[in-house]
Every structure is written in C-alpha cells, then in structure tokens.
Amino acid sequence: MTAKKIKDTIASCLNDVIMEYHGDTIFVNPWNDNKFEFAYKDIDKTYTSIEDLMSDKIYDGKSLKEIAAEVTLM
C-alpha cells in the first residue's frame, strides 16, 4: 500500500479505517477534516489534521507515511 492510498482512504471520511501492521491493528475514526481518532497498541490519540496523523512517528520511531508499504488495509 502507498502513503497516498492510506491518506486518501482516511480523508474520505466515509468509514472507520482498520489496518494491520506487523500483526497489530491500527484503527482510525475520521470524524471530519479536523478530527481523527486513532488507536494502535496501547496508544489512543486524537489528531486535528491528517498530516499530523500521517507524520507522527509512533510506529517504532517511524510514521505511517514511512511504513505504508508494510500496512494492510482490512
């Protein structure tokens, strides 16, 4: 998967987005353009922009942009 595909899927704000990364689930609830609820392992966050969500380095020091090729959309 590409970072653009992940970003476009989340930005569509149609449904919750569930992905898998190295056996762990990533959950994103896109409320609107300025609110994205996120859960991964024991991390729960709310982002105010999709750019922040895509660039936060919470995956072992990497961002969602950086790990996109290793992520599976469920």
XYZ file of C-alpha atoms in Angstrom:
74
model
C 0.000 0.000 0.000
C 1.179 3.553 -0.552
C 1.063 6.512 1.821
C -1.202 8.320 -0.668
C -3.690 5.414 -0.711
C -3.802 5.353 3.100
C -4.215 9.136 3.285
C -6.955 9.160 0.621
C -8.835 6.340 2.361
C -8.739 8.132 5.718
C -9.549 11.527 4.184
C -12.670 10.159 2.508
C -14.296 10.278 5.993
C -16.792 7.603 4.954
C -15.997 4.817 7.407
C -13.640 3.766 10.140
C -10.319 2.671 8.705
C -8.772 -0.528 10.060
C -5.264 -1.557 9.058
C -2.727 -4.136 10.153
C 0.968 -3.538 10.735
C 3.226 -6.414 11.831
C 0.276 -8.255 13.374
C -1.066 -5.231 15.262
C -4.262 -3.346 14.443
C -4.331 0.349 13.559
C -7.758 1.974 13.928
C -8.646 5.424 12.590
C -12.047 7.050 13.002
C -12.182 10.075 10.673
C -14.863 12.323 12.178
C -14.244 15.235 9.810
C -11.369 17.165 8.223
C -10.163 18.310 11.654
C -10.726 15.303 13.914
C -9.212 11.851 13.560
C -9.422 9.414 16.462
C -6.619 6.874 16.418
C -5.698 3.677 18.273
C -2.633 1.443 17.931
C -1.423 -0.990 20.601
C -1.854 0.957 23.864
C -1.815 4.377 22.152
C -5.035 6.379 21.810
C -4.809 9.830 20.241
C -6.926 12.447 18.532
C -5.342 14.345 15.656
C -6.568 17.659 14.264
C -5.105 17.100 10.797
C -4.460 14.144 8.558
C -0.898 15.394 8.039
C -0.224 15.080 11.784
C -1.693 11.571 11.787
C 0.425 10.533 8.789
C 3.684 12.008 10.140
C 3.578 11.075 13.846
C 6.490 8.687 14.484
C 4.710 6.244 16.793
C 5.483 3.009 14.935
C 8.867 2.150 16.452
C 10.156 5.612 15.533
C 8.537 5.653 12.095
C 5.479 7.432 10.724
C 2.510 6.000 8.859
C 3.974 7.570 5.708
C 7.182 5.620 6.260
C 5.561 2.245 6.985
C 2.829 2.468 4.336
C 4.282 -0.332 2.209
C 4.070 -2.663 5.222
C 0.453 -1.808 6.123
C -2.533 -3.908 5.046
C -5.963 -2.341 4.777
C -8.516 -4.627 6.435
